[in-house]
Amino acid sequence: MKLATIRGLLAAATFFSASFAAAETLTLSTPDADTSEITLAANKFAELVSAKTNGELTIKVFPNGTLYGGDPSAGVKQLAGGSLDMLLNSTSLYATFNPKFTAIAIPYQFRDIEQLRAYLDSDLGQELQSDLSKIGILGLDLWSRPLRQITNSKLPITSPDDMKGLKLRVPNNPLWVEFFGAMGAAPTPMAFAEVYNALQLKVVDGQENPINVPVSARLYEVQKYVTISNHIADAWVLGINPARYEGLSDAFKAALQEAAKEAEAWKAENDAADIAKSLETLKANGMEINELTEEQRHAFFAVAAGLSEKFSALVKDQSFFERTRSFAKTK
């Protein structure tokens, strides 16, 4: 064999060996089912990362909180500790670790998802994302999620008075407890993994979430009424363990950052398209849907307005609370 041919083969072998050695796999955990909006977005993110790196960086998505035993707070701690590579979970959960995240969820603060997305992309959103470093997490991006609606098994909800005595599952966040408690409900903080069984066993009467959640979690099997209330905004944190991130090549880091932004835009479009489909699915499975009129919504607005001081205290950063409120009023 000619020397030039041998050298060529050795060079090719070296190239493929280097490429193989550079390949990486990251795990990404989501809290909800395969068909949920967040797991679909996670899969889109993984697809984008693979395309941008010619398949050399693989993101393996694990739904239903399986990698952290269904305990969302444990998932955040494991992400910071390095036993999870990447995690998608809600900003309402992160408020447990940094109360400033509570500012996103002030009831009836954002008029629509586009305004919420603008907030998450603003200096205020970037401040929240940067603050994740204080709990040992690198934030790649903040993704919006659809506004939240109420479901229950008791009655159609058209006014705050209808909430009286209703046992309502809420996230483990005191803002939800304050808001629904002010209407006379019995808010019950609970991990979402427990919700279906709690509804089935009548431990709680209802829950509130974006409208696609009752579809992906099959809550229509244990719920009768849906109220389109659009009461609270929420978002997702796309987080990665900092040490795991720093161990990646610059090209892989760039791919993650670019894919995060592109997946956020894809998700917002997909979420908007899915709302009507989700409502039809819930109707087809026997749920009754009522959308609050403007007059009815004002009664809920009034409850939220009366809690402004309590919400500010929960955020625990008066400046950030006021800057968030100002953004929502002026943008």
XYZ file of C-alpha atoms in Angstrom:
331
model
C 0.000 0.000 0.000
C 1.306 3.429 -0.908
C 2.513 5.674 1.912
C 0.092 8.438 0.854
C -2.822 5.999 1.035
C -1.787 4.841 4.508
C -1.495 8.425 5.684
C -4.945 9.171 4.272
C -6.482 6.220 6.073
C -4.785 7.195 9.330
C -6.039 10.773 8.973
C -9.569 9.560 8.335
C -9.398 7.214 11.309
C -8.137 10.031 13.497
C -10.990 12.297 12.316
C -13.715 9.745 13.026
C -12.141 8.856 16.372
C -12.067 12.520 17.369
C -15.681 12.982 16.268
C -16.792 9.961 18.273
C -14.867 11.117 21.318
C -16.492 14.532 21.103
C -20.036 13.112 21.056
C -22.107 13.892 24.161
C -25.465 12.854 25.601
C -27.477 14.950 28.059
C -30.640 13.913 29.861
C -33.565 16.344 30.073
C -36.352 15.713 32.581
C -39.880 17.110 32.250
C -42.677 16.863 34.846
C -45.559 15.928 32.535
C -46.682 13.215 30.144
C -45.387 12.419 26.643
C -48.266 14.339 25.065
C -48.001 17.426 27.305
C -47.011 20.795 25.844
C -43.774 20.863 27.804
C -42.621 17.380 26.790
C -43.475 18.085 23.153
C -41.391 21.264 23.389
C -38.563 19.355 25.067
C -38.558 16.877 22.187
C -38.481 19.764 19.688
C -35.529 21.249 21.573
C -33.723 17.888 21.407
C -34.416 17.680 17.672
C -33.020 21.180 17.101
C -29.874 20.464 19.135
C -29.239 17.282 17.178
C -29.641 19.092 13.851
C -27.314 21.904 14.882
C -24.572 19.488 15.985
C -24.921 16.898 13.216
C -26.137 14.407 15.793
C -23.062 14.735 18.005
C -24.985 16.208 20.943
C -27.954 14.089 21.934
C -30.686 15.208 24.352
C -32.617 12.280 25.842
C -36.004 13.447 27.156
C -37.557 11.724 30.187
C -41.189 12.768 30.912
C -43.384 12.397 34.025
C -40.649 13.411 36.467
C -39.264 9.882 36.352
C -35.653 10.941 36.884
C -36.472 12.713 40.158
C -39.193 10.439 41.509
C -42.024 12.873 40.782
C -40.844 15.308 43.484
C -40.328 18.670 41.686
C -38.341 20.313 44.500
C -36.060 17.295 44.642
C -35.565 17.674 40.893
C -34.292 21.243 41.314
C -31.887 20.136 44.052
C -30.645 17.229 41.942
C -30.079 19.565 38.999
C -27.966 21.860 41.186
C -26.132 18.869 42.654
C -25.313 17.343 39.275
C -27.349 14.136 39.375
C -29.607 15.632 36.684
C -28.152 17.155 33.518
C -31.103 19.300 32.466
C -34.561 20.060 33.804
C -37.710 21.798 32.602
C -39.976 22.879 35.424
C -42.278 25.749 36.280
C -41.386 29.181 37.580
C -44.023 28.701 40.288
C -41.856 25.863 41.610
C -38.692 27.969 41.446
C -40.415 30.606 43.594
C -39.836 28.175 46.480
C -36.108 28.761 46.004
C -36.248 32.421 44.884
C -39.437 34.364 45.781
C -38.822 36.841 42.926
C -40.224 34.219 40.540
C -43.585 34.753 42.267
C -43.832 38.101 40.445
C -44.676 36.299 37.187
C -47.806 34.763 38.687
C -49.592 37.850 40.049
C -53.218 37.126 39.008
C -54.510 38.947 35.918
C -51.223 40.776 35.491
C -50.462 39.852 31.870
C -53.176 40.449 29.278
C -52.007 37.648 26.976
C -49.157 35.259 26.206
C -47.407 37.689 23.876
C -47.043 40.176 26.723
C -45.791 37.393 28.998
C -43.228 36.356 26.364
C -42.064 39.962 26.061
C -41.611 40.083 29.832
C -39.623 36.834 29.910
C -37.380 38.203 27.155
C -36.946 41.582 28.887
C -34.288 42.716 31.346
C -36.610 41.544 34.131
C -36.777 38.038 32.690
C -33.020 38.034 32.214
C -32.612 39.059 35.854
C -34.653 36.067 36.970
C -32.687 33.790 34.669
C -29.370 35.089 36.012
C -30.569 34.688 39.599
C -30.742 30.921 39.065
C -26.977 30.856 39.590
C -27.637 31.624 43.273
C -29.145 28.159 43.654
C -26.491 26.433 41.547
C -28.352 26.299 38.225
C -27.574 27.773 34.836
C -30.696 29.057 33.103
C -30.638 28.519 29.349
C -34.001 30.191 28.763
C -37.464 30.959 30.138
C -40.377 29.581 28.123
C -43.976 30.772 28.366
C -46.865 28.448 29.018
C -50.602 28.991 28.366
C -52.662 30.905 30.922
C -54.284 28.829 33.634
C -57.913 27.644 33.840
C -59.980 25.974 36.578
C -61.532 22.501 36.477
C -63.684 20.830 39.137
C -66.228 18.089 39.704
C -68.866 20.127 41.580
C -70.295 23.073 39.642
C -69.785 25.660 36.894
C -67.720 28.543 38.294
C -68.905 31.975 37.209
C -68.028 34.113 40.250
C -65.663 34.107 43.237
C -68.608 33.011 45.400
C -68.719 29.718 43.488
C -65.262 28.951 44.856
C -66.455 28.840 48.465
C -65.651 25.510 50.103
C -64.119 24.072 46.930
C -61.107 21.894 47.670
C -58.700 22.978 44.977
C -55.290 21.510 44.277
C -52.712 24.255 43.735
C -48.929 24.282 43.236
C -46.785 24.489 46.346
C -46.694 28.282 46.186
C -48.243 30.673 48.740
C -49.528 33.071 46.065
C -52.022 30.455 44.888
C -53.044 29.815 48.490
C -53.641 33.538 49.103
C -55.595 34.098 45.904
C -57.933 31.130 46.078
C -58.201 31.310 49.851
C -59.473 34.900 49.530
C -62.404 33.557 47.514
C -63.288 31.046 50.228
C -61.828 27.984 48.527
C -59.730 25.425 50.374
C -56.461 25.568 48.371
C -54.453 22.381 48.782
C -50.776 22.429 47.723
C -49.852 19.121 46.103
C -47.292 17.748 43.652
C -48.910 17.289 40.262
C -47.974 13.603 40.181
C -50.542 13.078 42.953
C -53.386 15.074 41.389
C -55.221 12.442 39.336
C -55.555 10.061 42.282
C -56.537 12.901 44.614
C -59.307 13.952 42.218
C -60.430 10.377 41.703
C -60.624 9.732 45.462
C -62.338 13.119 46.102
C -59.478 14.284 48.298
C -59.754 17.475 46.247
C -62.614 18.709 44.051
C -60.618 20.490 41.379
C -57.370 21.889 40.098
C -56.120 24.715 37.870
C -53.642 24.529 35.029
C -53.245 25.451 31.373
C -56.035 23.862 29.345
C -53.841 21.208 27.737
C -52.991 19.677 31.123
C -56.449 18.121 31.708
C -56.043 16.551 28.266
C -52.525 15.126 28.619
C -53.206 13.967 32.201
C -56.698 12.617 31.301
C -58.300 14.674 34.055
C -61.546 14.650 32.063
C -62.037 11.175 33.532
C -62.364 12.665 37.030
C -63.556 16.249 36.347
C -66.810 17.665 34.964
C -66.511 21.452 34.634
C -63.971 23.756 32.983
C -63.880 27.501 33.615
C -61.903 29.622 31.150
C -60.647 32.150 33.675
C -57.123 32.983 32.413
C -56.342 33.849 36.011
C -52.585 33.307 36.389
C -49.564 33.292 34.098
C -46.704 30.882 34.578
C -43.570 29.911 32.703
C -40.951 27.188 32.382
C -37.296 27.282 33.364
C -34.970 25.421 31.011
C -32.068 24.748 33.365
C -28.788 22.876 33.087
C -26.202 21.858 35.652
C -23.409 24.474 35.395
C -20.538 21.976 35.602
C -22.119 19.837 32.904
C -22.513 22.905 30.703
C -18.941 24.093 31.224
C -17.666 20.669 30.201
C -19.196 21.044 26.740
C -17.443 22.435 23.691
C -18.163 26.005 22.612
C -19.995 24.645 19.572
C -22.290 22.523 21.769
C -22.928 25.475 24.092
C -23.888 27.643 21.135
C -26.214 24.918 19.828
C -27.994 24.689 23.202
C -28.471 28.458 23.389
C -29.747 28.746 19.819
C -32.036 25.711 20.107
C -33.503 27.045 23.373
C -34.617 30.268 21.673
C -35.969 28.485 18.606
C -37.829 25.905 20.704
C -39.437 28.700 22.759
C -40.837 30.292 19.590
C -42.009 26.914 18.292
C -43.649 26.165 21.634
C -45.578 29.437 21.763
C -46.979 28.776 18.274
C -47.798 25.155 19.094
C -49.483 26.117 22.374
C -51.709 28.677 20.641
C -52.771 26.155 17.997
C -53.486 23.510 20.636
C -55.960 25.468 22.781
C -58.996 24.954 20.531
C -58.055 21.299 20.019
C -57.766 20.745 23.785
C -61.165 22.315 24.410
C -62.740 20.069 21.776
C -61.125 17.015 23.374
C -62.468 17.956 26.799
C -65.962 18.526 25.355
C -65.833 15.203 23.509
C -65.034 13.536 26.817
C -68.059 15.011 28.576
C -66.710 18.149 30.220
C -68.835 21.308 30.345
C -66.940 24.484 29.434
C -67.844 28.031 30.395
C -65.826 31.124 29.566
C -66.081 34.019 31.993
C -67.669 37.143 30.571
C -65.879 40.454 30.982
C -68.233 41.353 33.822
C -67.631 38.034 35.556
C -63.870 38.417 35.151
C -63.977 41.798 36.884
C -65.218 40.135 40.069
C -62.071 37.971 40.042
C -59.936 41.033 39.199
C -61.288 42.723 42.309
C -60.176 39.833 44.523
C -56.671 39.983 43.069
C -56.483 43.771 43.400
C -57.311 43.530 47.088
C -54.312 41.252 47.649
C -51.651 43.482 46.099
C -49.787 44.110 49.361
C -49.750 40.402 50.194
C -48.444 39.551 46.721
C -45.702 42.150 47.083
C -44.674 40.640 50.415
C -44.498 37.180 48.822
C -42.155 38.433 46.097
C -39.903 39.757 48.902
C -38.334 42.324 46.585
C -40.398 45.499 46.412
C -38.347 46.964 43.588
C -38.710 43.866 41.415
C -42.440 43.665 42.197
C -42.975 47.282 41.188
C -40.853 46.980 38.047
C -42.843 43.919 37.002
C -46.158 45.683 37.629
C -44.943 48.714 35.674
C -43.902 46.512 32.730
C -47.335 44.860 32.662
C -49.117 48.220 32.659
C -46.999 49.958 30.036
C -46.001 47.297 27.487
